[in-house]
GROMACS .gro file of C-alpha atoms in nm:
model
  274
    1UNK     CA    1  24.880   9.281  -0.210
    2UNK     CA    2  25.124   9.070  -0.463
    3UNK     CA    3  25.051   8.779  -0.223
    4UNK     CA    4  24.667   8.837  -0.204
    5UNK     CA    5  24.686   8.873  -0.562
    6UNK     CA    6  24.869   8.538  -0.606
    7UNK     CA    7  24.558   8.323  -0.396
    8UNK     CA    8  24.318   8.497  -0.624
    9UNK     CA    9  24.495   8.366  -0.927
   10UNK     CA   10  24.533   8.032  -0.806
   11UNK     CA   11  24.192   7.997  -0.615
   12UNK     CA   12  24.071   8.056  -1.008
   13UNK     CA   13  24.267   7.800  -1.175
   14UNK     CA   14  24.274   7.565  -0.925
   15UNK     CA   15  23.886   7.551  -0.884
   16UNK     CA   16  23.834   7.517  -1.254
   17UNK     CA   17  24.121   7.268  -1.329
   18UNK     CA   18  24.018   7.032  -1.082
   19UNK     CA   19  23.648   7.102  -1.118
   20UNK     CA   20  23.692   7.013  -1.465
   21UNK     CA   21  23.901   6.686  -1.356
   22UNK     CA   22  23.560   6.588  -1.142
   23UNK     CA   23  23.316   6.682  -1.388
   24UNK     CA   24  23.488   6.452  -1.685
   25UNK     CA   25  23.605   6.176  -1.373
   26UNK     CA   26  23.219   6.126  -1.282
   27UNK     CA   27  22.972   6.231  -1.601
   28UNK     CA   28  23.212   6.093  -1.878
   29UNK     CA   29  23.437   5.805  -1.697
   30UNK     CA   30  23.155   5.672  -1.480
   31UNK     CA   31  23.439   5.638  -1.178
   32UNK     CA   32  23.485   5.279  -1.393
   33UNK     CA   33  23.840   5.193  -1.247
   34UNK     CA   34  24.056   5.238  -0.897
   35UNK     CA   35  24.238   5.494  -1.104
   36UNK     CA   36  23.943   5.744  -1.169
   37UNK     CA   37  23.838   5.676  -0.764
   38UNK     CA   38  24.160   5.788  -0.660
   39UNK     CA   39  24.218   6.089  -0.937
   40UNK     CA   40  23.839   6.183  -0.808
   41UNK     CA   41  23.948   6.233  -0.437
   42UNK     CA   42  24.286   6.420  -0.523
   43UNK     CA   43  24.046   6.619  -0.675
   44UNK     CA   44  23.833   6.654  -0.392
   45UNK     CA   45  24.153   6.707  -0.209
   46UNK     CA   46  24.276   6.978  -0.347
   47UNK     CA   47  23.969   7.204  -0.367
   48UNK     CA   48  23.958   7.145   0.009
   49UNK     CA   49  24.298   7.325  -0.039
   50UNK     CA   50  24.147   7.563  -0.293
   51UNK     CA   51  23.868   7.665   0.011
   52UNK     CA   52  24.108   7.834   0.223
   53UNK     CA   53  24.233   8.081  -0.068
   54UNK     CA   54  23.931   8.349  -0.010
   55UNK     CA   55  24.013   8.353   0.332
   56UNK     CA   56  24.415   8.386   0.312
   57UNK     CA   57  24.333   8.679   0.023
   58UNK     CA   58  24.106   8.854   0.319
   59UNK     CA   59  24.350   8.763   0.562
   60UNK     CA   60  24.647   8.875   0.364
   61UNK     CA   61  24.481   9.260   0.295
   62UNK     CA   62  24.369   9.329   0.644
   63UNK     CA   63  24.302   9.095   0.933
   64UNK     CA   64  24.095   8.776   1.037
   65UNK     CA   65  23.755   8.909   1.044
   66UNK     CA   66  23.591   8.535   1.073
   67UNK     CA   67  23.582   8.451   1.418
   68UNK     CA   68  23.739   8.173   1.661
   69UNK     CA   69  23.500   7.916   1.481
   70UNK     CA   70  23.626   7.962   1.148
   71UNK     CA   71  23.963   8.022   1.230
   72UNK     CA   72  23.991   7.644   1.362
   73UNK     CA   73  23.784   7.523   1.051
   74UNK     CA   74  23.962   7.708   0.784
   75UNK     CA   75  24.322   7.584   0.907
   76UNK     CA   76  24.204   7.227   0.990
   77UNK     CA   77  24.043   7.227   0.622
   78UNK     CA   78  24.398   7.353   0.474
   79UNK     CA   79  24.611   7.052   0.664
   80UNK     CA   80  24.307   6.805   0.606
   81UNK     CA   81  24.392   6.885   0.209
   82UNK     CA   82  24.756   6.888   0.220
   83UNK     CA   83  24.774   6.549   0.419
   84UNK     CA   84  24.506   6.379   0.195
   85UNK     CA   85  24.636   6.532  -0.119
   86UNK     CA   86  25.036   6.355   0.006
   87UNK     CA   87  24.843   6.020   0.101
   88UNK     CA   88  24.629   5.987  -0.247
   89UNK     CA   89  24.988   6.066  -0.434
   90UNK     CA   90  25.167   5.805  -0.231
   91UNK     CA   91  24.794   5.572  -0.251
   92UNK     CA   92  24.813   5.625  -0.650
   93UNK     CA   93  25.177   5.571  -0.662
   94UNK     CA   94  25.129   5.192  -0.503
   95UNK     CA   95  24.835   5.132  -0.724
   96UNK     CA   96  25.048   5.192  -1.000
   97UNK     CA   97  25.313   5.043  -0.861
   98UNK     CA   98  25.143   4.689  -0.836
   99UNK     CA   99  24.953   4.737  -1.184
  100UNK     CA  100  25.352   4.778  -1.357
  101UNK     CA  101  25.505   4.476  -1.136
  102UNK     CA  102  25.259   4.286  -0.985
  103UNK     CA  103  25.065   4.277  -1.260
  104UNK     CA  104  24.840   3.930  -1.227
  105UNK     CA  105  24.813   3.992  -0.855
  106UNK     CA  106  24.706   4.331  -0.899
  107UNK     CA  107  24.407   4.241  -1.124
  108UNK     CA  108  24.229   4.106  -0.841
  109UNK     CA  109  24.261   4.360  -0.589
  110UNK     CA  110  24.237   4.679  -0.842
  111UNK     CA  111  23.898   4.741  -0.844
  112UNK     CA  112  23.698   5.018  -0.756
  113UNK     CA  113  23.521   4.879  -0.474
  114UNK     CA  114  23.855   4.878  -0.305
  115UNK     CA  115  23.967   5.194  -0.408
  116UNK     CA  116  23.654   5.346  -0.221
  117UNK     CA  117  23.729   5.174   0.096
  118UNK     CA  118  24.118   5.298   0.071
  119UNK     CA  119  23.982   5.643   0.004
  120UNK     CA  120  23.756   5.622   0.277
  121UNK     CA  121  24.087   5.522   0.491
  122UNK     CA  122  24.248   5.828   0.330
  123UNK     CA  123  24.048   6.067   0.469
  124UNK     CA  124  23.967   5.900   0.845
  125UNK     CA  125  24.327   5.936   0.880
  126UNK     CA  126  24.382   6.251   0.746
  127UNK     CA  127  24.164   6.374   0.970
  128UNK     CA  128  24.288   6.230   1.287
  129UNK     CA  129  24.637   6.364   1.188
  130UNK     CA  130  24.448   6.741   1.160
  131UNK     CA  131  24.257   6.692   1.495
  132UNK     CA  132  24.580   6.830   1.705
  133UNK     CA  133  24.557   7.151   1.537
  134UNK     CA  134  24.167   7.229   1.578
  135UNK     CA  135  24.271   7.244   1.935
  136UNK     CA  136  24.556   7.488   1.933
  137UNK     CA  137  24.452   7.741   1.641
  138UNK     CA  138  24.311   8.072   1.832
  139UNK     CA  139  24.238   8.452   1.685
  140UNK     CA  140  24.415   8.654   1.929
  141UNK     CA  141  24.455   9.064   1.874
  142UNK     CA  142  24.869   9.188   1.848
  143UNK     CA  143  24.927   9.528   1.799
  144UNK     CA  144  24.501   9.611   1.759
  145UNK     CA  145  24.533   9.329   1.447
  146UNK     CA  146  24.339   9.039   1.471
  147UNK     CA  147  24.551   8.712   1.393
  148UNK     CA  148  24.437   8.341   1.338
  149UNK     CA  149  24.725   8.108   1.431
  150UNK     CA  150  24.806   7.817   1.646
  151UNK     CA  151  24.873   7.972   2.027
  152UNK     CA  152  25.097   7.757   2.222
  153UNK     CA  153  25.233   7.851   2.565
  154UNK     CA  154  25.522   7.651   2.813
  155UNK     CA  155  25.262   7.343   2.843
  156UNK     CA  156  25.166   7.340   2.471
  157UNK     CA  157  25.491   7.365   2.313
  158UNK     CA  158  25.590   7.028   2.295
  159UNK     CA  159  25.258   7.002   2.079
  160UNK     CA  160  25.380   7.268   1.836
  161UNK     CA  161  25.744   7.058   1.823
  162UNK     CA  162  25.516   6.701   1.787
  163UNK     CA  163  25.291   6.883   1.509
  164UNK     CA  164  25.592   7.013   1.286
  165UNK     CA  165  25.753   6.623   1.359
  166UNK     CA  166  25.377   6.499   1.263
  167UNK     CA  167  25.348   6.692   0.960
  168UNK     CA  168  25.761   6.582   0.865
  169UNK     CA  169  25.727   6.215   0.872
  170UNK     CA  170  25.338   6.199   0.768
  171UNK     CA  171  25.338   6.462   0.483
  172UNK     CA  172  25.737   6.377   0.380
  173UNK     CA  173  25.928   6.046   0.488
  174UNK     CA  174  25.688   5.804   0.474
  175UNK     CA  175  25.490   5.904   0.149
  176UNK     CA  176  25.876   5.988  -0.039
  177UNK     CA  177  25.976   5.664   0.110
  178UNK     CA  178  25.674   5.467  -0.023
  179UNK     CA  179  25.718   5.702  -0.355
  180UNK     CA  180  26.062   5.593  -0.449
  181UNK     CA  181  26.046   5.245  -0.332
  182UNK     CA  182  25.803   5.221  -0.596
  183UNK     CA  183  25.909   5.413  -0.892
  184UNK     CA  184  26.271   5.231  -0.870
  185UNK     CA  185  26.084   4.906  -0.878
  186UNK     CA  186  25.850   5.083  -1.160
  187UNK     CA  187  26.140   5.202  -1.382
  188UNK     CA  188  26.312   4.896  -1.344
  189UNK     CA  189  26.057   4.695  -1.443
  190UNK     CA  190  25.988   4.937  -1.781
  191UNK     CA  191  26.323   5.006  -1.917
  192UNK     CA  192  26.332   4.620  -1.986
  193UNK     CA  193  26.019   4.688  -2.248
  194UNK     CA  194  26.115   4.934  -2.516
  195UNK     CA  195  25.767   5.050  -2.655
  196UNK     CA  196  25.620   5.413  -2.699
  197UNK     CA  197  25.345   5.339  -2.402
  198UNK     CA  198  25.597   5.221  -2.160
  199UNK     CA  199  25.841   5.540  -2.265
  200UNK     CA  200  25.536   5.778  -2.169
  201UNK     CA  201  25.483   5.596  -1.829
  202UNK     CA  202  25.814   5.655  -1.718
  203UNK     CA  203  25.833   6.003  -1.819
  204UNK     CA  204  25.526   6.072  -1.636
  205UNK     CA  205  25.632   5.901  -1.326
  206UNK     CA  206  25.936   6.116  -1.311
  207UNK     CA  207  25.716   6.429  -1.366
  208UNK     CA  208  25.487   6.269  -1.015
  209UNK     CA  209  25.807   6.262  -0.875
  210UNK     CA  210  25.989   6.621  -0.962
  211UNK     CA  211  25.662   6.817  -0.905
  212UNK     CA  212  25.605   6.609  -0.551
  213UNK     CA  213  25.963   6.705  -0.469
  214UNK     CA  214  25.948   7.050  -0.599
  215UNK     CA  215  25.635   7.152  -0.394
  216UNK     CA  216  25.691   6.980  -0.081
  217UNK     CA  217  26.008   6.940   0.017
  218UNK     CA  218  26.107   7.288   0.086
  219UNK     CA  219  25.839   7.350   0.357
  220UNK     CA  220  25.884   7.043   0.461
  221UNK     CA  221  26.246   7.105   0.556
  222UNK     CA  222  26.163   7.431   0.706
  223UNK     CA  223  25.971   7.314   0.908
  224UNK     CA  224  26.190   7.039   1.056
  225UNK     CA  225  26.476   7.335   1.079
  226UNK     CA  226  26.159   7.525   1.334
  227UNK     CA  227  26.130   7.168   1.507
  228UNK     CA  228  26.495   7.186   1.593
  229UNK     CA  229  26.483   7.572   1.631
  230UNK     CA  230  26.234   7.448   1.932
  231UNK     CA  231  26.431   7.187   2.078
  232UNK     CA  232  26.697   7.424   2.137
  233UNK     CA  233  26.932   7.247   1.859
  234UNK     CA  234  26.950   7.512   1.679
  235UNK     CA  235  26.901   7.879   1.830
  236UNK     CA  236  26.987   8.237   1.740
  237UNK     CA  237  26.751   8.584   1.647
  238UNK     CA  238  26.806   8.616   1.287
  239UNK     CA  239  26.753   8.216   1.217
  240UNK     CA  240  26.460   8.253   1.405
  241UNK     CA  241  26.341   8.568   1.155
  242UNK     CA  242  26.521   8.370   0.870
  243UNK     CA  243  26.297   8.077   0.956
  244UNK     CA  244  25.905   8.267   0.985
  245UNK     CA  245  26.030   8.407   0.615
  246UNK     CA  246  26.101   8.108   0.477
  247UNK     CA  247  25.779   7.915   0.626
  248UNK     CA  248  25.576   8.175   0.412
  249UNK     CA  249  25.786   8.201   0.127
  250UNK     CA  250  25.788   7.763   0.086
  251UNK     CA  251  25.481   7.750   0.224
  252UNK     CA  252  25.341   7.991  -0.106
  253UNK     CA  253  25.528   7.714  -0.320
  254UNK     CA  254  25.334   7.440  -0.162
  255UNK     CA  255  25.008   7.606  -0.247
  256UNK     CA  256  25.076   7.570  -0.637
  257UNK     CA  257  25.043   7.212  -0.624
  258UNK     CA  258  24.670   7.272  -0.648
  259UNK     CA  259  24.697   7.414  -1.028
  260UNK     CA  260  24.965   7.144  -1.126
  261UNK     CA  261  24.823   6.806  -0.981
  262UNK     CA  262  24.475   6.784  -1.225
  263UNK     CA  263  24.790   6.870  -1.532
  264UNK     CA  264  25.003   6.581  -1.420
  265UNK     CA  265  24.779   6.316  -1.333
  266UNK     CA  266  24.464   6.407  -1.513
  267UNK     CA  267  24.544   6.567  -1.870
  268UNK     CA  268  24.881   6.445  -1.949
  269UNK     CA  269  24.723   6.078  -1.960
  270UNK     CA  270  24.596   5.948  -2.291
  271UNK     CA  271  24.239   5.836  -2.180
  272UNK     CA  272  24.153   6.144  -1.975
  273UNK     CA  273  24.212   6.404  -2.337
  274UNK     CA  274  23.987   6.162  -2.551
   0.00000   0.00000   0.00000
């Protein structure tokens, strides 16, 4: 109930933060720059997130009720937003990146005509990286309660240990690697200007960076702990128990990114408030 309760609450912000974050992006900006193209499909991105909440809620109070069909769609939907959502952070992140240190280079390639063919990019690969798991999520009945998770069996399991790898290096090492690459080269670049604008930029790159951190990292690490669980590298009953209960628990932390991104990146910049 105190999780169920939990989606509603963020199902309600979320969905009116980042509707709000669309509404000012497209009838007040005019999508003008690379910058509102990109905040737009975050946006986008996380209420693809936000569309699984009703379902968990449901899900969390009784059973799945929704068939095989929706099953598949609901869970490819929730890793179609969380791998977009990483890859428009780490896609922001560069532009931002190249606008700070590249500055004369980046004023030819910044425009929004390429930001909606790199958005475009975004989302064909998110959702090859989501296809595995249309495959393996089945509802299957234990104990007379109907569950909707990803069934794997002697010849599938090396998929479940390639998905958790998948979701490790795609959704964590390369986007933090790309992340810090840049903001090093970022801050770098702006403690040698001492002015009130270039103060604010720094202080909101290391808010990008905490909240990315904060959110992602711990179900990101549990789930490379369940890769190794699977290999046989680590083993053991209770670490197996200690692991499902941590995969919820981190994977509840994850979900809040959906009420914090349209704060960081949409009403903490100057532009976006006027």
């Amino acid at each position: 109930l105190v999780l169920a309760t939990f989606y509603c609450v963020l199902f309600v912000f979320s969905l009116l933060g980042n509707s709000l974050v669309i509404l000012v992006l497209v009838v007040c900006k005019k999508l003008r720059s690379i910058t509102d193209i990109y905040l737009l499909n975050l946006a986008l991105s996380d209420l693809l997130f936000v569309f699984t909440f009703p379902f968990q809620t449901h899900y969390q109070l009784d059973q799945w009720v929704f068939g095989t069909v929706m099953c598949k769609l609901v869970s490819g939907v929730y890793y179609m937003g969380f791998f977009s959502s990483m890859f428009f952070i780490t896609l922001m992140s560069v532009d931002r990146y190249l606008a700070v240190v590249h500055a004369i280079y980046a004023m030819t390639v910044r425009t929004a005509r390429m930001g909606t063919t790199l958005s475009l990019a975004v989302w064909l690969i998110a959702i090859v990286a989501t296809s595995p798991l249309l495959v393996l999520y089945q509802v299957a009945s234990e104990d007379g309660v109907l569950q909707c998770y990803p069934s794997y069996n002697r010849q599938t399991l090396k998929w479940k240990i390639f998905i958790y790898f998948e979701i490790n290096i795609l959704g964590l090492l390369i986007p933090f690697t790309i992340l810090i690459f840049c903001y090093v080269r970022m801050l770098h670049q702006l403690r040698s200007c001492q002015n009130h604008h270039k103060t604010k930029a720094i202080r909101l790159v290391l808010i990008v960076v905490m909240a990315s951190l904060l959110f992602w990292v711990p179900f990101n690490v549990v789930l490379f702990l369940t890769s190794l669980f699977g290999m046989k590298v680590l083993d053991g009953c209770a670490l197996s128990q200690q692991l499902i209960y941590a995969t919820h628990v981190t994977e509840t932390i994850s979900f809040t990114h959906c009420c914090v991104n349209p704060v960081i990146y949409a009403f903490m910049g100057e532009r976006f408030k006027k």
